Amino acid sequence: MAAEAGEEEEEAARESAARPAAGPALWRLPEELLLLICSYLDMRALGRLAQVCRWLRRFTSCDLLWRRIARASLNSGFTRLGTDLMTSVPVKERVKVSQNWRLGRCREAILLKWRCSQMPWMQLEDDSLYISQANFILAYQFRPDGASLNRRPLGVFAGHDEDVCHFVLANSHIISAGGDGKIGVHKIHSTFTVKYSAHEQEVNCVDCKGGIIVSGSRDRTAKVWPLASGRLGQCLHTIQTEDRVWSIAISPLLSSFVTGTACCGHFSPLRIWDLNSGQLMTHLGSDFPPGAGVLDVMYESPFTLLSCGYDTYVRYWDLRTSVRKCVMEWEEPHDSTLYCLQTDGNHLLATGSSYYGVVRLWDRRQRACLHAFPLTSTPLSSPVYCLRLTTKHLYAALSYDLHVLDFQNP
C-alpha cells in the first residue's frame, strides 16, 4: 500500500509540472518563444506571472529570465562583466536577497568578542573565517546559516612578536604582516610556519598573487619577495616611496602593483610600480591635499581600482581613460576617515568609517549613500577596521567585536 501511495504522489507531481493541455494560447507557444516574451518582464511582473499556476511558477523560475535582472541588482553574484560567481545558487533566490540589500533590511548580530582593544583584519575562504587578534590569526568555521561560528577555532597561526597588522590568503598559505617588522608565511593545512625580517619598522600591508609577495611599511619602503619555499626572505626589489605605506595591492595581470601612502612626503598617495623591475610606472591623481593618505586600495579588474582613506572619499579609477583624474567618487557624508572598502564587483560598495563603527552601503550608480549601520554606541566608538561580504552577509571587524549583518534572514 505504501509503495502504491508513493507511485501516485510521483505521478501527481509529474502532472502538476507538465504544461497544461488546455488554456490560453500563450501556453501552447514553444518554450523558446515564451522565454523571449518573458525576458521583457520586470521582477514584479515575473512574480505575478508565477502565481498563475504551478507550470508557470516553474517556468518563470528559469535562471535565464532572472539573469538580466540579477546583473542590474545589488550583490547578486554577478560581476560587472557578467561573470556568475555563484552558479550553484538559483538566480531568482539571489535576486530576492538582493532586494534586502537595496532596502537595508538585515539582522545584526555579534559573532565574536574580545576583552582588549584590537585592530583586527580578516579574510573569508569557502566556509571559513580567518581573523587576527593581537599576534595570532585564528581560523573559524561558519555554521550552515553563515550568520554564526563554531566557537572552537579550527586553527591558530602564531609567529609574530607584536600584533598582526594585515594578512592575505594565497596558494593555501597565510601571508601575514606584523608590527615587529616581519613577514610570516603559514601553510593553512599543516604546521609549517616561517617568518623573516622584512622592514625596519612595522609592516602595515601585504599582498600576494602569482607566487609574489609585496609589502609596505612605516619605514617608507615597499618590497617585493618570492613565495617559493627555497627563496623565502630573499628581497627582489626595494622601493623608496618617500612616505609611510598604508595599503598595497597587486594587479590581476601580475605585471604591476599599487601603493597607498600617507601623502606627506610625496604629492600623490597612489602610485603604480612595475613588479618585475620595481620602477615607477605612473601616479594617480594630482590634487590630493597633504595628509590625504590612502588606507585601503583594491583592484576590481586589471584596469580599474578603488581607493579610500583620510580625505573621506572613495575614488574609482579607470587606467584606460585617465590616471590624473578618477572617473567616479563618493564622499563620506559625515566627513569621517574611511578605513576600508569592499565591493561585489558590480554595483554594491561597502565602506567602514572611523567613528561609531559606521558601515555604509552605496549603489555605485548613485552619488548618495543608500544605508548606514552604526554598529557601536558612543562609549565604545570604534573604527571599522575590515569589511568582508558575501551575497547573504556582511562582516565588520571593530575594536572589541566582530559583527555580522544578515541580509538573508532579516
mmCIF file of C-alpha atoms in Angstrom:
data_model
loop_
_atom_site.group_PDB
_atom_site.id
_atom_site.type_symbol
_atom_site.label_atom_id
_atom_site.label_comp_id
_atom_site.label_asym_id
_atom_site.label_seq_id
_atom_site.Cartn_x
_atom_site.Cartn_y
_atom_site.Cartn_z
ATOM 1 C CA MET A 1 0.000 0.000 0.000
ATOM 2 C CA ALA A 2 2.801 2.418 0.901
ATOM 3 C CA ALA A 3 4.547 1.725 -2.413
ATOM 4 C CA GLU A 4 1.345 2.372 -4.353
ATOM 5 C CA ALA A 5 0.816 5.662 -2.470
ATOM 6 C CA GLY A 6 4.371 6.747 -3.328
ATOM 7 C CA GLU A 7 3.843 5.997 -7.023
ATOM 8 C CA GLU A 8 0.607 8.015 -7.003
ATOM 9 C CA GLU A 9 2.392 11.000 -5.437
ATOM 10 C CA GLU A 10 5.157 10.881 -8.048
ATOM 11 C CA GLU A 11 2.596 10.718 -10.849
ATOM 12 C CA ALA A 12 0.735 13.708 -9.391
ATOM 13 C CA ALA A 13 3.978 15.684 -9.189
ATOM 14 C CA ARG A 14 4.737 14.931 -12.838
ATOM 15 C CA GLU A 15 1.261 16.001 -13.892
ATOM 16 C CA SER A 16 1.480 19.268 -11.936
ATOM 17 C CA ALA A 17 4.836 20.115 -13.509
ATOM 18 C CA ALA A 18 3.659 19.336 -17.048
ATOM 19 C CA ARG A 19 2.402 22.102 -19.317
ATOM 20 C CA PRO A 20 -1.407 22.472 -19.223
ATOM 21 C CA ALA A 21 -3.089 20.837 -22.208
ATOM 22 C CA ALA A 22 -5.799 23.496 -22.409
ATOM 23 C CA GLY A 23 -5.923 27.162 -21.622
ATOM 24 C CA PRO A 24 -4.684 30.405 -23.169
ATOM 25 C CA ALA A 25 -2.864 30.210 -26.480
ATOM 26 C CA LEU A 26 0.209 31.609 -24.704
ATOM 27 C CA TRP A 27 0.812 28.231 -23.088
ATOM 28 C CA ARG A 28 0.889 26.463 -26.452
ATOM 29 C CA LEU A 29 3.796 28.531 -27.744
ATOM 30 C CA PRO A 30 7.274 26.958 -27.954
ATOM 31 C CA GLU A 31 9.307 27.449 -24.774
ATOM 32 C CA GLU A 32 11.958 29.422 -26.669
ATOM 33 C CA LEU A 33 9.335 31.964 -27.742
ATOM 34 C CA LEU A 34 7.879 32.105 -24.234
ATOM 35 C CA LEU A 35 11.367 32.825 -22.873
ATOM 36 C CA LEU A 36 11.758 35.671 -25.341
ATOM 37 C CA ILE A 37 8.399 37.182 -24.347
ATOM 38 C CA CYS A 38 9.059 36.843 -20.636
ATOM 39 C CA SER A 39 12.521 38.355 -20.987
ATOM 40 C CA TYR A 40 10.821 41.761 -21.365
ATOM 41 C CA LEU A 41 9.115 41.457 -17.974
ATOM 42 C CA ASP A 42 10.455 43.115 -14.852
ATOM 43 C CA MET A 43 10.833 41.464 -11.461
ATOM 44 C CA ARG A 44 7.322 42.301 -10.243
ATOM 45 C CA ALA A 45 5.661 41.078 -13.443
ATOM 46 C CA LEU A 46 7.568 37.791 -13.315
ATOM 47 C CA GLY A 47 6.481 37.306 -9.712
ATOM 48 C CA ARG A 48 2.827 37.868 -10.609
ATOM 49 C CA LEU A 49 3.051 35.531 -13.582
ATOM 50 C CA ALA A 50 4.445 32.832 -11.289
ATOM 51 C CA GLN A 51 1.254 32.988 -9.210
ATOM 52 C CA VAL A 52 -0.985 31.926 -12.126
ATOM 53 C CA CYS A 53 -0.320 28.181 -11.983
ATOM 54 C CA ARG A 54 2.296 25.627 -10.999
ATOM 55 C CA TRP A 55 3.651 25.264 -14.519
ATOM 56 C CA LEU A 56 4.240 28.994 -14.888
ATOM 57 C CA ARG A 57 5.781 29.093 -11.442
ATOM 58 C CA ARG A 58 8.306 26.511 -12.547
ATOM 59 C CA PHE A 59 8.809 28.173 -15.931
ATOM 60 C CA THR A 60 9.377 31.670 -14.525
ATOM 61 C CA SER A 61 11.980 30.325 -12.087
ATOM 62 C CA CYS A 62 14.324 29.694 -15.017
ATOM 63 C CA ASP A 63 17.758 31.283 -14.467
ATOM 64 C CA LEU A 64 17.724 32.765 -17.976
ATOM 65 C CA LEU A 65 14.777 35.009 -17.117
ATOM 66 C CA TRP A 66 16.339 36.324 -13.927
ATOM 67 C CA ARG A 67 19.904 36.781 -15.158
ATOM 68 C CA ARG A 68 19.268 40.210 -16.700
ATOM 69 C CA ILE A 69 17.514 41.395 -13.534
ATOM 70 C CA ALA A 70 20.285 39.982 -11.337
ATOM 71 C CA ARG A 71 23.016 41.799 -13.266
ATOM 72 C CA ALA A 72 21.269 45.096 -12.514
ATOM 73 C CA SER A 73 20.731 44.191 -8.817
ATOM 74 C CA LEU A 74 22.972 44.751 -5.805
ATOM 75 C CA ASN A 75 25.247 41.925 -4.708
ATOM 76 C CA SER A 76 23.562 39.170 -6.691
ATOM 77 C CA GLY A 77 26.754 37.265 -7.504
ATOM 78 C CA PHE A 78 27.388 38.766 -10.957
ATOM 79 C CA THR A 79 30.428 40.841 -11.807
ATOM 80 C CA ARG A 80 30.357 43.959 -13.957
ATOM 81 C CA LEU A 81 31.368 41.836 -16.960
ATOM 82 C CA GLY A 82 28.503 39.397 -16.335
ATOM 83 C CA THR A 83 30.503 36.531 -14.830
ATOM 84 C CA ASP A 84 28.375 34.414 -12.481
ATOM 85 C CA LEU A 85 30.304 33.748 -9.254
ATOM 86 C CA MET A 86 27.550 31.657 -7.607
ATOM 87 C CA THR A 87 26.383 29.152 -10.200
ATOM 88 C CA SER A 88 25.179 26.688 -7.542
ATOM 89 C CA VAL A 89 22.519 29.099 -6.198
ATOM 90 C CA PRO A 90 19.354 29.790 -8.276
ATOM 91 C CA VAL A 91 19.435 33.301 -9.701
ATOM 92 C CA LYS A 92 15.861 34.018 -8.586
ATOM 93 C CA GLU A 93 16.787 33.332 -4.954
ATOM 94 C CA ARG A 94 19.738 35.707 -5.198
ATOM 95 C CA VAL A 95 17.532 38.457 -6.591
ATOM 96 C CA LYS A 96 15.226 38.031 -3.581
ATOM 97 C CA VAL A 97 18.107 38.542 -1.166
ATOM 98 C CA SER A 98 19.363 41.438 -3.292
ATOM 99 C CA GLN A 99 16.190 43.375 -2.502
ATOM 100 C CA ASN A 100 17.127 43.258 1.190
ATOM 101 C CA TRP A 101 20.487 44.853 0.351
ATOM 102 C CA ARG A 102 18.723 47.553 -1.642
ATOM 103 C CA LEU A 103 16.197 48.296 1.116
ATOM 104 C CA GLY A 104 18.678 47.931 4.010
ATOM 105 C CA ARG A 105 16.757 45.053 5.598
ATOM 106 C CA CYS A 106 19.068 42.963 7.746
ATOM 107 C CA ARG A 107 19.530 41.417 11.174
ATOM 108 C CA GLU A 108 22.586 42.413 13.200
ATOM 109 C CA ALA A 109 24.468 40.026 15.477
ATOM 110 C CA ILE A 110 27.869 39.765 17.160
ATOM 111 C CA LEU A 111 29.939 36.745 16.179
ATOM 112 C CA LEU A 112 32.999 37.253 18.403
ATOM 113 C CA LYS A 113 34.079 39.479 21.283
ATOM 114 C CA TRP A 114 37.433 40.148 22.876
ATOM 115 C CA ARG A 115 38.368 41.989 26.049
ATOM 116 C CA CYS A 116 41.198 44.216 24.865
ATOM 117 C CA SER A 117 41.015 46.750 22.071
ATOM 118 C CA GLN A 118 42.357 45.283 18.827
ATOM 119 C CA MET A 119 42.931 46.346 15.227
ATOM 120 C CA PRO A 120 41.677 43.136 13.584
ATOM 121 C CA TRP A 121 41.953 42.093 9.976
ATOM 122 C CA MET A 122 40.038 39.217 8.400
ATOM 123 C CA GLN A 123 39.633 37.094 5.282
ATOM 124 C CA LEU A 124 36.955 34.672 4.091
ATOM 125 C CA GLU A 125 37.569 31.400 2.273
ATOM 126 C CA ASP A 126 34.799 28.907 1.497
ATOM 127 C CA ASP A 127 33.077 28.190 4.827
ATOM 128 C CA SER A 128 35.925 29.543 6.981
ATOM 129 C CA LEU A 129 36.736 32.920 8.505
ATOM 130 C CA TYR A 130 40.285 33.984 9.399
ATOM 131 C CA ILE A 131 40.718 36.891 11.800
ATOM 132 C CA SER A 132 43.739 38.416 13.518
ATOM 133 C CA GLN A 133 43.751 39.066 17.259
ATOM 134 C CA ALA A 134 46.926 40.529 18.759
ATOM 135 C CA ASN A 135 49.836 38.450 17.397
ATOM 136 C CA PHE A 136 47.676 35.461 16.379
ATOM 137 C CA ILE A 137 45.498 34.588 13.398
ATOM 138 C CA LEU A 138 42.512 32.392 14.266
ATOM 139 C CA ALA A 139 40.515 30.278 11.818
ATOM 140 C CA TYR A 140 36.818 29.610 12.497
ATOM 141 C CA GLN A 141 34.264 27.541 10.634
ATOM 142 C CA PHE A 142 30.885 29.019 9.766
ATOM 143 C CA ARG A 143 27.744 27.168 10.700
ATOM 144 C CA PRO A 144 25.400 26.396 7.768
ATOM 145 C CA ASP A 145 23.435 29.635 8.213
ATOM 146 C CA GLY A 146 26.569 31.748 7.657
ATOM 147 C CA ALA A 147 25.465 34.066 10.480
ATOM 148 C CA SER A 148 27.186 32.198 13.313
ATOM 149 C CA LEU A 149 30.501 30.490 14.006
ATOM 150 C CA ASN A 150 31.635 27.326 15.705
ATOM 151 C CA ARG A 151 33.195 28.678 18.883
ATOM 152 C CA ARG A 152 36.239 26.412 18.831
ATOM 153 C CA PRO A 153 38.848 27.644 16.314
ATOM 154 C CA LEU A 154 39.873 25.335 13.500
ATOM 155 C CA GLY A 155 43.435 26.572 13.762
ATOM 156 C CA VAL A 156 45.710 29.107 15.420
ATOM 157 C CA PHE A 157 48.592 30.637 13.475
ATOM 158 C CA ALA A 158 51.298 32.361 15.518
ATOM 159 C CA GLY A 159 54.845 33.565 14.970
ATOM 160 C CA HIS A 160 54.853 37.350 15.302
ATOM 161 C CA ASP A 161 56.273 39.092 18.367
ATOM 162 C CA GLU A 162 53.839 42.002 18.010
ATOM 163 C CA ASP A 163 50.346 42.468 16.603
ATOM 164 C CA VAL A 164 49.426 41.206 13.160
ATOM 165 C CA CYS A 165 48.707 44.315 11.061
ATOM 166 C CA HIS A 166 47.464 42.667 7.887
ATOM 167 C CA PHE A 167 47.324 39.277 6.152
ATOM 168 C CA VAL A 168 46.146 37.634 2.938
ATOM 169 C CA LEU A 169 45.330 34.084 1.832
ATOM 170 C CA ALA A 170 47.131 32.751 -1.253
ATOM 171 C CA ASN A 171 48.026 29.298 -2.576
ATOM 172 C CA SER A 172 46.952 27.534 0.647
ATOM 173 C CA HIS A 173 49.182 29.923 2.616
ATOM 174 C CA ILE A 174 48.567 32.765 5.033
ATOM 175 C CA ILE A 175 50.981 35.631 4.444
ATOM 176 C CA SER A 176 50.966 37.963 7.436
ATOM 177 C CA ALA A 177 52.489 41.375 8.144
ATOM 178 C CA GLY A 178 53.476 42.175 11.722
ATOM 179 C CA GLY A 179 54.242 45.139 13.913
ATOM 180 C CA ASP A 180 57.609 43.507 14.576
ATOM 181 C CA GLY A 181 58.748 44.312 11.017
ATOM 182 C CA LYS A 182 58.472 40.688 9.919
ATOM 183 C CA ILE A 183 56.500 38.767 7.318
ATOM 184 C CA GLY A 184 55.093 35.377 8.283
ATOM 185 C CA VAL A 185 54.267 32.543 5.876
ATOM 186 C CA HIS A 186 51.980 29.839 7.254
ATOM 187 C CA LYS A 187 50.659 26.773 5.445
ATOM 188 C CA ILE A 188 46.951 26.523 6.212
ATOM 189 C CA HIS A 189 46.722 22.733 6.367
ATOM 190 C CA SER A 190 49.994 22.000 8.149
ATOM 191 C CA THR A 191 52.202 23.309 10.939
ATOM 192 C CA PHE A 192 54.715 24.852 8.525
ATOM 193 C CA THR A 193 55.493 28.438 9.559
ATOM 194 C CA VAL A 194 58.329 30.711 8.507
ATOM 195 C CA LYS A 195 58.913 34.325 9.456
ATOM 196 C CA TYR A 196 61.645 36.656 8.292
ATOM 197 C CA SER A 197 62.698 40.245 8.871
ATOM 198 C CA ALA A 198 61.294 42.377 6.098
ATOM 199 C CA HIS A 199 61.343 46.028 7.205
ATOM 200 C CA GLU A 200 62.957 48.211 9.834
ATOM 201 C CA GLN A 201 59.552 49.228 11.234
ATOM 202 C CA GLU A 202 56.079 47.668 11.320
ATOM 203 C CA VAL A 203 54.773 46.105 8.121
ATOM 204 C CA ASN A 204 51.410 47.787 7.553
ATOM 205 C CA CYS A 205 50.230 45.891 4.494
ATOM 206 C CA VAL A 206 50.938 42.863 2.350
ATOM 207 C CA ASP A 207 49.569 41.205 -0.777
ATOM 208 C CA CYS A 208 50.366 38.006 -2.642
ATOM 209 C CA LYS A 209 49.483 36.799 -6.137
ATOM 210 C CA GLY A 210 51.178 34.531 -8.641
ATOM 211 C CA GLY A 211 53.877 33.426 -6.226
ATOM 212 C CA ILE A 212 54.987 37.011 -5.495
ATOM 213 C CA ILE A 213 54.635 38.883 -2.169
ATOM 214 C CA VAL A 214 54.634 42.679 -1.906
ATOM 215 C CA SER A 215 54.824 44.502 1.406
ATOM 216 C CA GLY A 216 54.639 48.104 2.595
ATOM 217 C CA SER A 217 55.928 49.590 5.808
ATOM 218 C CA ARG A 218 56.081 52.605 8.040
ATOM 219 C CA ASP A 219 59.787 52.803 7.154
ATOM 220 C CA ARG A 220 58.792 54.389 3.802
ATOM 221 C CA THR A 221 59.641 51.411 1.639
ATOM 222 C CA ALA A 222 57.784 48.798 -0.368
ATOM 223 C CA LYS A 223 59.449 45.478 -1.107
ATOM 224 C CA VAL A 224 58.919 42.543 -3.458
ATOM 225 C CA TRP A 225 59.548 38.948 -2.312
ATOM 226 C CA PRO A 226 59.213 35.448 -3.800
ATOM 227 C CA LEU A 227 56.815 32.943 -2.201
ATOM 228 C CA ALA A 228 58.827 29.918 -3.348
ATOM 229 C CA SER A 229 59.819 27.853 -0.312
ATOM 230 C CA GLY A 230 63.515 27.837 -1.196
ATOM 231 C CA ARG A 231 63.681 31.619 -1.635
ATOM 232 C CA LEU A 232 61.618 32.959 1.270
ATOM 233 C CA GLY A 233 63.158 36.118 2.688
ATOM 234 C CA GLN A 234 65.155 36.983 -0.451
ATOM 235 C CA CYS A 235 64.158 40.523 -1.372
ATOM 236 C CA LEU A 236 63.768 41.049 -5.112
ATOM 237 C CA HIS A 237 63.239 44.831 -5.083
ATOM 238 C CA THR A 238 63.284 47.614 -2.502
ATOM 239 C CA ILE A 239 61.353 50.722 -3.463
ATOM 240 C CA GLN A 240 61.787 54.053 -1.717
ATOM 241 C CA THR A 241 58.286 55.543 -1.511
ATOM 242 C CA GLU A 242 59.191 58.734 0.439
ATOM 243 C CA ASP A 243 56.086 58.089 2.571
ATOM 244 C CA ARG A 244 54.675 55.586 5.015
ATOM 245 C CA VAL A 245 52.894 52.841 3.080
ATOM 246 C CA TRP A 246 49.394 52.108 4.399
ATOM 247 C CA SER A 247 47.984 49.868 1.652
ATOM 248 C CA ILE A 248 49.183 47.761 -1.259
ATOM 249 C CA ALA A 249 47.666 45.580 -3.991
ATOM 250 C CA ILE A 250 48.972 43.516 -6.917
ATOM 251 C CA SER A 251 47.324 43.904 -10.327
ATOM 252 C CA PRO A 252 45.407 40.839 -11.614
ATOM 253 C CA LEU A 253 47.756 40.896 -14.615
ATOM 254 C CA LEU A 254 50.691 40.256 -12.217
ATOM 255 C CA SER A 255 52.711 42.934 -14.009
ATOM 256 C CA SER A 256 52.443 45.802 -11.513
ATOM 257 C CA PHE A 257 51.273 46.789 -8.049
ATOM 258 C CA VAL A 258 49.838 49.914 -6.452
ATOM 259 C CA THR A 259 50.849 51.526 -3.161
ATOM 260 C CA GLY A 260 48.680 53.754 -0.997
ATOM 261 C CA THR A 261 50.833 56.093 1.099
ATOM 262 C CA ALA A 262 50.443 58.825 3.701
ATOM 263 C CA CYS A 263 50.626 61.766 1.229
ATOM 264 C CA CYS A 264 53.082 63.686 3.398
ATOM 265 C CA GLY A 265 56.414 63.315 1.605
ATOM 266 C CA HIS A 266 55.062 62.858 -1.930
ATOM 267 C CA PHE A 267 52.261 64.761 -3.709
ATOM 268 C CA SER A 268 50.419 61.610 -4.824
ATOM 269 C CA PRO A 269 49.451 58.850 -2.361
ATOM 270 C CA LEU A 270 48.651 56.409 -5.186
ATOM 271 C CA ARG A 271 51.493 55.146 -7.327
ATOM 272 C CA ILE A 272 51.815 52.134 -9.615
ATOM 273 C CA TRP A 273 55.116 50.246 -9.829
ATOM 274 C CA ASP A 274 56.443 47.643 -12.236
ATOM 275 C CA LEU A 275 56.514 44.294 -10.473
ATOM 276 C CA ASN A 276 59.482 42.949 -12.439
ATOM 277 C CA SER A 277 61.791 45.960 -12.246
ATOM 278 C CA GLY A 278 60.478 47.910 -9.256
ATOM 279 C CA GLN A 279 60.395 51.105 -11.320
ATOM 280 C CA LEU A 280 57.657 53.725 -11.039
ATOM 281 C CA MET A 281 55.128 53.434 -13.884
ATOM 282 C CA THR A 282 52.690 56.225 -13.038
ATOM 283 C CA HIS A 283 50.919 58.034 -10.229
ATOM 284 C CA LEU A 284 47.162 58.512 -9.902
ATOM 285 C CA GLY A 285 45.577 61.905 -9.328
ATOM 286 C CA SER A 286 47.164 65.315 -8.913
ATOM 287 C CA ASP A 287 45.059 67.335 -6.476
ATOM 288 C CA PHE A 288 45.345 65.484 -3.171
ATOM 289 C CA PRO A 289 45.662 67.709 -0.084
ATOM 290 C CA PRO A 290 48.591 66.996 2.271
ATOM 291 C CA GLY A 291 47.769 64.153 4.634
ATOM 292 C CA ALA A 292 45.192 62.552 2.312
ATOM 293 C CA GLY A 293 46.649 59.102 2.948
ATOM 294 C CA VAL A 294 45.138 56.023 1.306
ATOM 295 C CA LEU A 295 44.223 53.372 3.887
ATOM 296 C CA ASP A 296 42.710 50.794 1.529
ATOM 297 C CA VAL A 297 43.096 50.089 -2.168
ATOM 298 C CA MET A 298 41.855 47.193 -4.285
ATOM 299 C CA TYR A 299 41.888 46.175 -7.925
ATOM 300 C CA GLU A 300 38.489 45.328 -9.355
ATOM 301 C CA SER A 301 39.877 44.399 -12.773
ATOM 302 C CA PRO A 302 43.268 44.739 -14.471
ATOM 303 C CA PHE A 303 42.396 48.339 -15.391
ATOM 304 C CA THR A 304 40.102 49.541 -12.596
ATOM 305 C CA LEU A 305 40.704 50.053 -8.888
ATOM 306 C CA LEU A 306 39.092 51.627 -5.836
ATOM 307 C CA SER A 307 40.745 53.621 -3.056
ATOM 308 C CA CYS A 308 39.724 55.302 0.188
ATOM 309 C CA GLY A 309 41.379 56.962 3.156
ATOM 310 C CA TYR A 310 41.826 60.075 5.259
ATOM 311 C CA ASP A 311 40.293 62.554 2.812
ATOM 312 C CA THR A 312 36.833 60.910 3.303
ATOM 313 C CA TYR A 313 36.380 59.949 -0.381
ATOM 314 C CA VAL A 314 36.060 56.645 -2.187
ATOM 315 C CA ARG A 315 37.542 57.005 -5.655
ATOM 316 C CA TYR A 316 37.079 54.762 -8.676
ATOM 317 C CA TRP A 317 39.976 54.818 -11.154
ATOM 318 C CA ASP A 318 39.988 53.550 -14.733
ATOM 319 C CA LEU A 319 43.530 53.359 -16.066
ATOM 320 C CA ARG A 320 42.246 53.168 -19.651
ATOM 321 C CA THR A 321 40.759 56.666 -19.529
ATOM 322 C CA SER A 322 42.991 58.788 -17.311
ATOM 323 C CA VAL A 323 45.471 58.430 -14.487
ATOM 324 C CA ARG A 324 45.163 62.079 -13.499
ATOM 325 C CA LYS A 325 41.500 62.078 -12.532
ATOM 326 C CA CYS A 326 39.212 59.392 -11.148
ATOM 327 C CA VAL A 327 36.076 58.545 -13.116
ATOM 328 C CA MET A 328 33.776 58.456 -10.061
ATOM 329 C CA GLU A 329 33.930 59.431 -6.392
ATOM 330 C CA TRP A 330 31.715 59.140 -3.331
ATOM 331 C CA GLU A 331 32.091 61.367 -0.267
ATOM 332 C CA GLU A 332 31.529 60.186 3.296
ATOM 333 C CA PRO A 333 28.641 62.450 4.402
ATOM 334 C CA HIS A 334 29.881 62.992 7.975
ATOM 335 C CA ASP A 335 33.467 63.824 6.999
ATOM 336 C CA SER A 336 34.857 60.673 8.618
ATOM 337 C CA THR A 337 38.007 58.858 7.598
ATOM 338 C CA LEU A 338 37.288 55.731 5.566
ATOM 339 C CA TYR A 339 39.319 52.789 6.864
ATOM 340 C CA CYS A 340 38.247 50.070 4.458
ATOM 341 C CA LEU A 341 36.071 49.216 1.496
ATOM 342 C CA GLN A 342 34.582 46.188 -0.226
ATOM 343 C CA THR A 343 32.669 45.685 -3.452
ATOM 344 C CA ASP A 344 30.589 42.942 -5.038
ATOM 345 C CA GLY A 345 32.434 43.502 -8.315
ATOM 346 C CA ASN A 346 29.384 45.187 -9.783
ATOM 347 C CA HIS A 347 27.078 47.848 -8.282
ATOM 348 C CA LEU A 348 27.422 47.463 -4.496
ATOM 349 C CA LEU A 349 30.062 49.301 -2.486
ATOM 350 C CA ALA A 350 30.522 48.980 1.289
ATOM 351 C CA THR A 351 32.720 51.279 3.392
ATOM 352 C CA GLY A 352 33.838 51.331 7.020
ATOM 353 C CA SER A 353 34.170 54.679 8.808
ATOM 354 C CA SER A 354 36.366 55.873 11.649
ATOM 355 C CA TYR A 355 33.615 56.674 14.195
ATOM 356 C CA TYR A 356 30.860 54.629 15.851
ATOM 357 C CA GLY A 357 31.511 51.582 13.714
ATOM 358 C CA VAL A 358 29.507 53.021 10.840
ATOM 359 C CA VAL A 359 29.158 50.746 7.815
ATOM 360 C CA ARG A 360 27.701 52.395 4.717
ATOM 361 C CA LEU A 361 26.226 50.754 1.646
ATOM 362 C CA TRP A 362 26.392 52.565 -1.675
ATOM 363 C CA ASP A 363 24.864 51.946 -5.074
ATOM 364 C CA ARG A 364 27.683 52.962 -7.393
ATOM 365 C CA ARG A 365 25.175 54.290 -9.919
ATOM 366 C CA GLN A 366 24.219 56.980 -7.386
ATOM 367 C CA ARG A 367 26.146 59.669 -5.523
ATOM 368 C CA ALA A 368 24.308 59.445 -2.197
ATOM 369 C CA CYS A 369 24.728 56.703 0.382
ATOM 370 C CA LEU A 370 21.977 54.069 0.381
ATOM 371 C CA HIS A 371 22.086 52.979 4.038
ATOM 372 C CA ALA A 372 24.211 53.474 7.150
ATOM 373 C CA PHE A 373 24.535 50.993 10.017
ATOM 374 C CA PRO A 374 26.157 52.300 13.239
ATOM 375 C CA LEU A 375 27.460 49.194 14.988
ATOM 376 C CA THR A 376 28.692 50.804 18.238
ATOM 377 C CA SER A 377 27.307 53.295 20.734
ATOM 378 C CA THR A 378 29.041 56.462 21.959
ATOM 379 C CA PRO A 379 31.038 54.972 24.888
ATOM 380 C CA LEU A 380 32.565 52.312 22.635
ATOM 381 C CA SER A 381 33.125 54.291 19.458
ATOM 382 C CA SER A 382 35.371 52.308 17.129
ATOM 383 C CA PRO A 383 36.574 52.415 13.535
ATOM 384 C CA VAL A 384 35.581 49.638 11.174
ATOM 385 C CA TYR A 385 38.986 48.117 10.522
ATOM 386 C CA CYS A 386 37.942 45.495 7.996
ATOM 387 C CA LEU A 387 34.897 44.536 5.924
ATOM 388 C CA ARG A 388 34.057 41.343 4.061
ATOM 389 C CA LEU A 389 30.851 40.385 2.292
ATOM 390 C CA THR A 390 29.063 37.511 0.595
ATOM 391 C CA THR A 391 25.759 37.615 -1.278
ATOM 392 C CA LYS A 392 23.955 36.998 2.018
ATOM 393 C CA HIS A 393 26.063 38.545 4.794
ATOM 394 C CA LEU A 394 28.335 41.455 5.605
ATOM 395 C CA TYR A 395 31.051 41.046 8.266
ATOM 396 C CA ALA A 396 32.624 44.027 10.057
ATOM 397 C CA ALA A 397 35.624 43.855 12.416
ATOM 398 C CA LEU A 398 35.734 46.550 15.135
ATOM 399 C CA SER A 399 37.965 47.205 18.136
ATOM 400 C CA TYR A 400 36.117 44.906 20.535
ATOM 401 C CA ASP A 401 33.970 42.600 18.420
ATOM 402 C CA LEU A 402 33.101 41.081 15.070
ATOM 403 C CA HIS A 403 29.649 41.935 13.713
ATOM 404 C CA VAL A 404 27.529 40.306 11.042
ATOM 405 C CA LEU A 405 24.646 41.827 9.099
ATOM 406 C CA ASP A 406 22.394 39.012 7.863
ATOM 407 C CA PHE A 407 20.505 40.026 4.716
ATOM 408 C CA GLN A 408 19.150 36.546 4.043
ATOM 409 C CA ASN A 409 17.017 36.351 7.199
ATOM 410 C CA PRO A 410 16.369 39.965 8.251
#
